Coordinates of C-alpha atoms in Angstrom, one line a residue:
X1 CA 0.0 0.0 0.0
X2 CA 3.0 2.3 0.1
X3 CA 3.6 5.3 2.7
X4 CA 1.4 8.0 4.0
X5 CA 0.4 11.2 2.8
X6 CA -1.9 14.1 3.7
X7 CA -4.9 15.2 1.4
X8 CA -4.9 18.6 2.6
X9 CA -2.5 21.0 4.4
X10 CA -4.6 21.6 7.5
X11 CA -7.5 23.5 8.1
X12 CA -8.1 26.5 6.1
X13 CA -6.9 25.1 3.1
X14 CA -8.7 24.9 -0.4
X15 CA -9.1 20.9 -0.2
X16 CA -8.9 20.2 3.0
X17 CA -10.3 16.5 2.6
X18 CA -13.2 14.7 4.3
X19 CA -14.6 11.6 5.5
X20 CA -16.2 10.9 2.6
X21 CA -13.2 11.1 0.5
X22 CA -13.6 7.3 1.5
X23 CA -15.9 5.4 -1.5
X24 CA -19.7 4.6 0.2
X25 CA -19.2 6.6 3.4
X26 CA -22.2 9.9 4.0
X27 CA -22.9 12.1 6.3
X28 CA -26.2 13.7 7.2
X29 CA -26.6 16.5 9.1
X30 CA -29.8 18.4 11.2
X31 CA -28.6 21.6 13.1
X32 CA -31.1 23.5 15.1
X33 CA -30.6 27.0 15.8
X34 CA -32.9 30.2 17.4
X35 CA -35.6 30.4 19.5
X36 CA -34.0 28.9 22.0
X37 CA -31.8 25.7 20.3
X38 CA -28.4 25.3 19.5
X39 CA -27.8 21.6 19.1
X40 CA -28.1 19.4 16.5
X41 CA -26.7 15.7 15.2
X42 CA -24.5 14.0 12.7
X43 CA -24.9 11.1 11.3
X44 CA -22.2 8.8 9.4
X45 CA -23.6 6.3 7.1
X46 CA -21.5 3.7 5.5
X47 CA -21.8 1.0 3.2
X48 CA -23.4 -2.1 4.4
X49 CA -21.3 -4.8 6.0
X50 CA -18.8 -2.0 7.1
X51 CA -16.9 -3.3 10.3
X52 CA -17.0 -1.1 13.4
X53 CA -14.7 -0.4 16.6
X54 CA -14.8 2.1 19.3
X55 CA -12.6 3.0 22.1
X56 CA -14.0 5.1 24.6
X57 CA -11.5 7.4 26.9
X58 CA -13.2 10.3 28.4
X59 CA -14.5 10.1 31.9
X60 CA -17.9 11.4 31.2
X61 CA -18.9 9.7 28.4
X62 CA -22.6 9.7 27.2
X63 CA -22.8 6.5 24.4
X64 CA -25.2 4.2 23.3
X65 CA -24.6 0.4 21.8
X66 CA -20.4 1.2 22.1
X67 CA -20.6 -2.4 23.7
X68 CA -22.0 -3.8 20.5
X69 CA -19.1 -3.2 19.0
X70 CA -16.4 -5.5 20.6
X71 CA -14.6 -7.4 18.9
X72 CA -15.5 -10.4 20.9
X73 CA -19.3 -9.8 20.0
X74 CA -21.6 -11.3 17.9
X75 CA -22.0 -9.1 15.3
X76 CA -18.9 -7.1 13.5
X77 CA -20.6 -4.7 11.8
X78 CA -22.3 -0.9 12.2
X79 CA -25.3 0.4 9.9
X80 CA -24.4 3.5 11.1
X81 CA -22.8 6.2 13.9
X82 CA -24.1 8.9 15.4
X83 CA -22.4 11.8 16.8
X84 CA -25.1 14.1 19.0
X85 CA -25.5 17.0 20.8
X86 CA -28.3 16.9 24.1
X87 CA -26.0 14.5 26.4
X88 CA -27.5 11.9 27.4
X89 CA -31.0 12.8 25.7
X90 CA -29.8 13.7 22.7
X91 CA -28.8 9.5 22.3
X92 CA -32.7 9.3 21.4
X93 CA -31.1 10.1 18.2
X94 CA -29.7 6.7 17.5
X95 CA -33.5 5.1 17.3
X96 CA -34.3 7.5 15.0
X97 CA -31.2 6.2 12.9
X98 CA -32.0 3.0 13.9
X99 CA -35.8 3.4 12.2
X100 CA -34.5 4.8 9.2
X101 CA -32.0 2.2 8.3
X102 CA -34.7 -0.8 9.3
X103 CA -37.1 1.3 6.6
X104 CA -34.4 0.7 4.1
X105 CA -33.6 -3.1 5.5
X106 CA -30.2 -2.5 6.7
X107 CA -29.3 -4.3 9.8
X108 CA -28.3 -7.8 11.1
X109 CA -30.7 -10.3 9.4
X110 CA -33.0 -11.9 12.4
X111 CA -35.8 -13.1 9.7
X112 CA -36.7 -13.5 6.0
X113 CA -38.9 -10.4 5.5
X114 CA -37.0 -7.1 4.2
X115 CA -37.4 -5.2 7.3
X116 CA -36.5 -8.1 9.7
X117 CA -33.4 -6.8 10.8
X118 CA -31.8 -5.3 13.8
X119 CA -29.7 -2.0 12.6
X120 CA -26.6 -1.5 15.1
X121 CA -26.2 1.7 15.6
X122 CA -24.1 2.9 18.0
X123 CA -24.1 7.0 19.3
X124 CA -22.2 9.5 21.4
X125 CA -22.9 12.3 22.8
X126 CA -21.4 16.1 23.2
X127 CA -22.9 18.1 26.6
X128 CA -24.5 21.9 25.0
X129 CA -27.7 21.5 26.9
X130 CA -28.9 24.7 27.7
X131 CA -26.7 26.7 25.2
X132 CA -29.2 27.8 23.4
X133 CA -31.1 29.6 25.9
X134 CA -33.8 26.5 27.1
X135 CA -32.2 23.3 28.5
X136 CA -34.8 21.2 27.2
X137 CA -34.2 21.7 23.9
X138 CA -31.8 19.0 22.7
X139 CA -32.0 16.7 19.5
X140 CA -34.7 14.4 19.3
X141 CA -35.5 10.9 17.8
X142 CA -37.1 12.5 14.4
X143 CA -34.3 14.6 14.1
X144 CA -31.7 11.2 13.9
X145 CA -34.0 10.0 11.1
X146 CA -33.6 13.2 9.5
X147 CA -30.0 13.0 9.9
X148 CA -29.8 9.5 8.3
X149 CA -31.9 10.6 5.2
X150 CA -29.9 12.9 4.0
X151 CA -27.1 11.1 4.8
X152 CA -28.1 8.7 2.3
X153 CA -29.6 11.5 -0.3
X154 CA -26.9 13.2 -2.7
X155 CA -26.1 16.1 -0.3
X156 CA -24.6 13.5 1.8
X157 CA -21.0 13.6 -0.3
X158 CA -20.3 16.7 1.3
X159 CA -19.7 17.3 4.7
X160 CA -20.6 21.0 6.4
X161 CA -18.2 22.4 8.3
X162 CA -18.3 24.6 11.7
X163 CA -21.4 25.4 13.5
X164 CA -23.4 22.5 12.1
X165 CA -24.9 19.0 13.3
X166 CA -24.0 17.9 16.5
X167 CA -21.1 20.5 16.9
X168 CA -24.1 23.7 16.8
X169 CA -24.1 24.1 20.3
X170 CA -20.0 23.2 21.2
X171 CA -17.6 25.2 22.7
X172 CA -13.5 25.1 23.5
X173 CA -12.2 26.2 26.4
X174 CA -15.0 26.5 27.6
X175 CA -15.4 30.3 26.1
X176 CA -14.8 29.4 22.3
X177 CA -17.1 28.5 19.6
X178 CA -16.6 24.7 18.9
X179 CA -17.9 22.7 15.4
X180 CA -17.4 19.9 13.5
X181 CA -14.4 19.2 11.0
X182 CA -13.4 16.7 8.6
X183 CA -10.5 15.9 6.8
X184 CA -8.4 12.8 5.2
X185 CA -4.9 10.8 4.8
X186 CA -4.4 8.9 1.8
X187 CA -2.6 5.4 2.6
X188 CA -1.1 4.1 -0.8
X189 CA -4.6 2.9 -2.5
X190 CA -6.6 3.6 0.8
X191 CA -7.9 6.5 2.1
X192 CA -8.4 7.1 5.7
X193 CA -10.7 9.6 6.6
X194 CA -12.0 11.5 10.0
X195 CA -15.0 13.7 11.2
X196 CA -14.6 15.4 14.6
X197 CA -17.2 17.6 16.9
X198 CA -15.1 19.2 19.1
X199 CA -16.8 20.3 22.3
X200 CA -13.4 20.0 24.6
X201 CA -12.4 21.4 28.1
X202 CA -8.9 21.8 26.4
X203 CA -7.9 24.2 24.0
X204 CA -6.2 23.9 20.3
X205 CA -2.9 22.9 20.1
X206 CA -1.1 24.9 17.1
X207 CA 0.9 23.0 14.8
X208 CA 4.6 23.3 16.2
X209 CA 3.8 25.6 19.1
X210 CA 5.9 25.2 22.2
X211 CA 3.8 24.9 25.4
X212 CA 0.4 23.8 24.2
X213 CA -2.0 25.6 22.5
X214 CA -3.0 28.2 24.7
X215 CA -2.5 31.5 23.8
X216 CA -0.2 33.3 26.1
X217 CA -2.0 34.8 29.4
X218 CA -5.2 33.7 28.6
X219 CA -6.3 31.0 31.0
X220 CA -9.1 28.1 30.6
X221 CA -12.6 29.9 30.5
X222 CA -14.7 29.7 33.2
X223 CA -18.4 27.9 33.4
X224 CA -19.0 24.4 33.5
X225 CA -16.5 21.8 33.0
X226 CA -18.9 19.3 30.8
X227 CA -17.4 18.8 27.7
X228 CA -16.0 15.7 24.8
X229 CA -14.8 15.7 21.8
X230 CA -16.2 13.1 19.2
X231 CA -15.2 11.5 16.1
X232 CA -15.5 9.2 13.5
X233 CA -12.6 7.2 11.6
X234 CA -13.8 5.7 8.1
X235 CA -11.3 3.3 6.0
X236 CA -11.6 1.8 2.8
X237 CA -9.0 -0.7 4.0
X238 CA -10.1 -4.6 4.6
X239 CA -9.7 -4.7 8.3
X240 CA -10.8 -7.5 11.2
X241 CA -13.0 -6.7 14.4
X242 CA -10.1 -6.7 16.5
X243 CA -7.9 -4.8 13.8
X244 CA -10.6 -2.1 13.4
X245 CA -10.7 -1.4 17.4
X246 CA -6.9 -1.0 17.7
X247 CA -7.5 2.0 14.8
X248 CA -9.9 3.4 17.2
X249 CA -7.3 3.3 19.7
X250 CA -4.6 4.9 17.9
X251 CA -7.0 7.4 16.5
X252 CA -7.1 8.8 20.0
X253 CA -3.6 10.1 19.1
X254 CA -5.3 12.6 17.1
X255 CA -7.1 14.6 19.5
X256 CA -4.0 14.5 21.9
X257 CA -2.2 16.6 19.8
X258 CA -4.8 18.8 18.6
X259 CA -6.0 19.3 22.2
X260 CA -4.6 20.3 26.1
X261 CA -5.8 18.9 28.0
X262 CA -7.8 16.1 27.0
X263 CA -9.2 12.5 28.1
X264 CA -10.1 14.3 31.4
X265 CA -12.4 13.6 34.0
X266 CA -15.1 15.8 32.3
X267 CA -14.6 14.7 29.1
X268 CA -16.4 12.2 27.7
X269 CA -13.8 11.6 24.4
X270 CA -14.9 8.8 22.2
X271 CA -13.6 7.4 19.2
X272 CA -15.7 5.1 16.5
X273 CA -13.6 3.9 13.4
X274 CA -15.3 1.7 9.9
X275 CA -13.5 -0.4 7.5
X276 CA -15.4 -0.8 4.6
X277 CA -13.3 -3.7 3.3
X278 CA -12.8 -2.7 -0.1
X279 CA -9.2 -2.2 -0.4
X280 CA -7.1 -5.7 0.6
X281 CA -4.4 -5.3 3.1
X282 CA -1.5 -8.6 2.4
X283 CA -2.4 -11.9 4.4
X284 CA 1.2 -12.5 5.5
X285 CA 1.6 -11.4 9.3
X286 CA 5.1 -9.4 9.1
X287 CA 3.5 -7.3 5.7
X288 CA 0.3 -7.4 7.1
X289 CA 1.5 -5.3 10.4
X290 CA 3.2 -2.8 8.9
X291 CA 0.1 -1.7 6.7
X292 CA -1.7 -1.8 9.5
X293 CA 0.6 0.7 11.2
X294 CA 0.2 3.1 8.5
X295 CA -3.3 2.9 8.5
X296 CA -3.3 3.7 12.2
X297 CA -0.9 6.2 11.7
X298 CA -3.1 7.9 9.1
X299 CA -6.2 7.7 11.5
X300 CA -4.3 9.9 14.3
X301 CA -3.2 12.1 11.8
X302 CA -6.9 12.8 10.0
X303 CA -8.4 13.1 13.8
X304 CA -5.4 15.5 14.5
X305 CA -6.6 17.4 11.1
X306 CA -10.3 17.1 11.7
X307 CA -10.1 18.8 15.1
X308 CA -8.1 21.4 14.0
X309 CA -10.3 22.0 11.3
X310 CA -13.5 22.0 13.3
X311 CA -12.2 25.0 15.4
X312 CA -11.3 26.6 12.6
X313 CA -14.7 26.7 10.5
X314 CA -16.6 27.1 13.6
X315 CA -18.5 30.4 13.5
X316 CA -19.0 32.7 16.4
X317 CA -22.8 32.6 17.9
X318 CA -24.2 34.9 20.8
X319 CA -26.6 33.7 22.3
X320 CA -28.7 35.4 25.3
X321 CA -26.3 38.3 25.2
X322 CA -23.2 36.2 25.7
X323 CA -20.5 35.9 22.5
X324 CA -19.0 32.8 22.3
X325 CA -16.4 33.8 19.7
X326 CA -13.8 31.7 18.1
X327 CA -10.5 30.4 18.8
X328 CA -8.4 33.7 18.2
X329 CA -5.5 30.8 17.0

């Protein structure tokens, strides 16, 4: 498969990549803003039979169905992932994914009719309840069918950027406008692709900066310390259960260096990654590893890039008289 090599040059460039640079893999998007919202949800959509890991690190986490996806489970595949805002409410979302895909008879096979399946869809969750100026409003189970729908229509090719989906309502820093970013890493004939919604208690680390990403004087913002950063991995590479979780793993590389801190007690960081299969890694073990390292590589760097890219598109929203402006980086 040869070495690795970025599709973009970081955020705020012309092509900065996406997730679904990878063949089959959508994203749908519902963002819900004014009159008292700011929240939303994304939804990845792969094709079927795509293989599915997580690895969950944050100590707040907010998921739904992540045990589903262990290796050592029945099942190896994911119909689809959802990223939300609304905490713990917002994982309603999933059954609304969960509907949409049975509608369309994706989902592990229990029966011989079309819709007699059981979609696996697993969700996490980003805390914004209440940014919007009424706690209560945070996604619901009709907006995750939404979500899914376009994810499977044309429009779901292109990922939106910033202050969309379930990065509407985030924050950095606690004082900063958060979002959602995507980018990709080309792997000789794979592509490895990421989509972030960065709602962290840390702040951006710069590429190359000495001491963090913090800039100089200006300490963490005050408010409440409820916060995760979310993403999605998506390979066209043919990996196994237990391969597939390991990419999750390393992907978590990714948000280390785009973030300080991060994986703290308030954080509730999760990482999902897919492997569609499509692109054959070698059988023999020694050849076989080393692909495999530069596939994980390539996941740590898109996260990295997809972070970094969500802070950057985010747009600044006031909201009850309060700015929350964006990362002066």
């Amino acid at each position: 498969m040869g070495g690795v090599s970025g599709e973009s040059s970081g955020p705020g460039s012309a092509t900065p990549g996406s997730i679904t640079d990878v063949p089959g893999v959508r994203v749908g998007q519902v963002t819900r803003r004014g009159g008292g919202w700011l929240t939303g949800v994304t939804v990845v959509l792969p094709p079927p039979g795509t293989v599915a890991g997580v690895d969950v690190r944050g100590g707040g986490p907010g998921t739904h169905e992540t045990d589903a996806l262990d290796p050592r489970t029945l099942v190896p595949t994911a119909d689809a992932v959802v990223l939300t805002g609304g905490s713990a409410y917002g994982l309603v979302t999933a059954h609304g994914v969960q509907r949409w895909c049975a509608e369309h008879g994706r989902g592990f096979r229990v029966g011989p009719g079309e819709r007699e399946v059981v979609p696996i869809v697993p969700a996490a969750a980003v805390f914004d309840l209440g940014r919007g100026g009424v706690f209560g409003n945070h996604p619901t189970e009709a907006m995750g069918h939404e979500a899914a729908a376009a994810a499977a229509s044309p429009a779901g090719a292109r990922v939106e950027r910033g202050t969309v989906g379930a990065g509407t309502g985030a924050v950095v820093g606690r004082r900063f406008k958060g979002g959602v970013g995507t980018a990709s890493v080309r792997v000789g004939d794979a592509v490895v692709g990421a989509i972030a919604v960065v709602n962290a208690f840390g702040v951006p680390v710069a590429p190359g900066a000495a001491g963090g990403g913090r800039v100089p004087g200006e300490p963490l913002g005050s408010g409440p310390a409820l916060n995760t950063t979310l993403a999605c991995v998506a390979t066209d590479a043919a990996l196994d259960p237990a391969e597939v979780s390991r990419t999750a793993t390393a992907a978590h590389d990714g948000l280390a260096r785009a973030l300080d801190p991060v994986h703290t007690l308030s954080d509730g960081d999760t990482v999902f990654a897919l492997a569609t299969g499509a692109v054959p890694l070698p059988a023999a073990r020694p050849e076989r590893v080393a692909e495999l390292v530069r596939v994980q590589a390539a996941a740590a760097e898109a996260v990295r890039l997809a972070v970094l890219d969500a802070v950057a598109s985010a747009e600044p929203v006031e909201v009850g008289g309060q700015l929350l402006p964006r990362w002066p980086g």
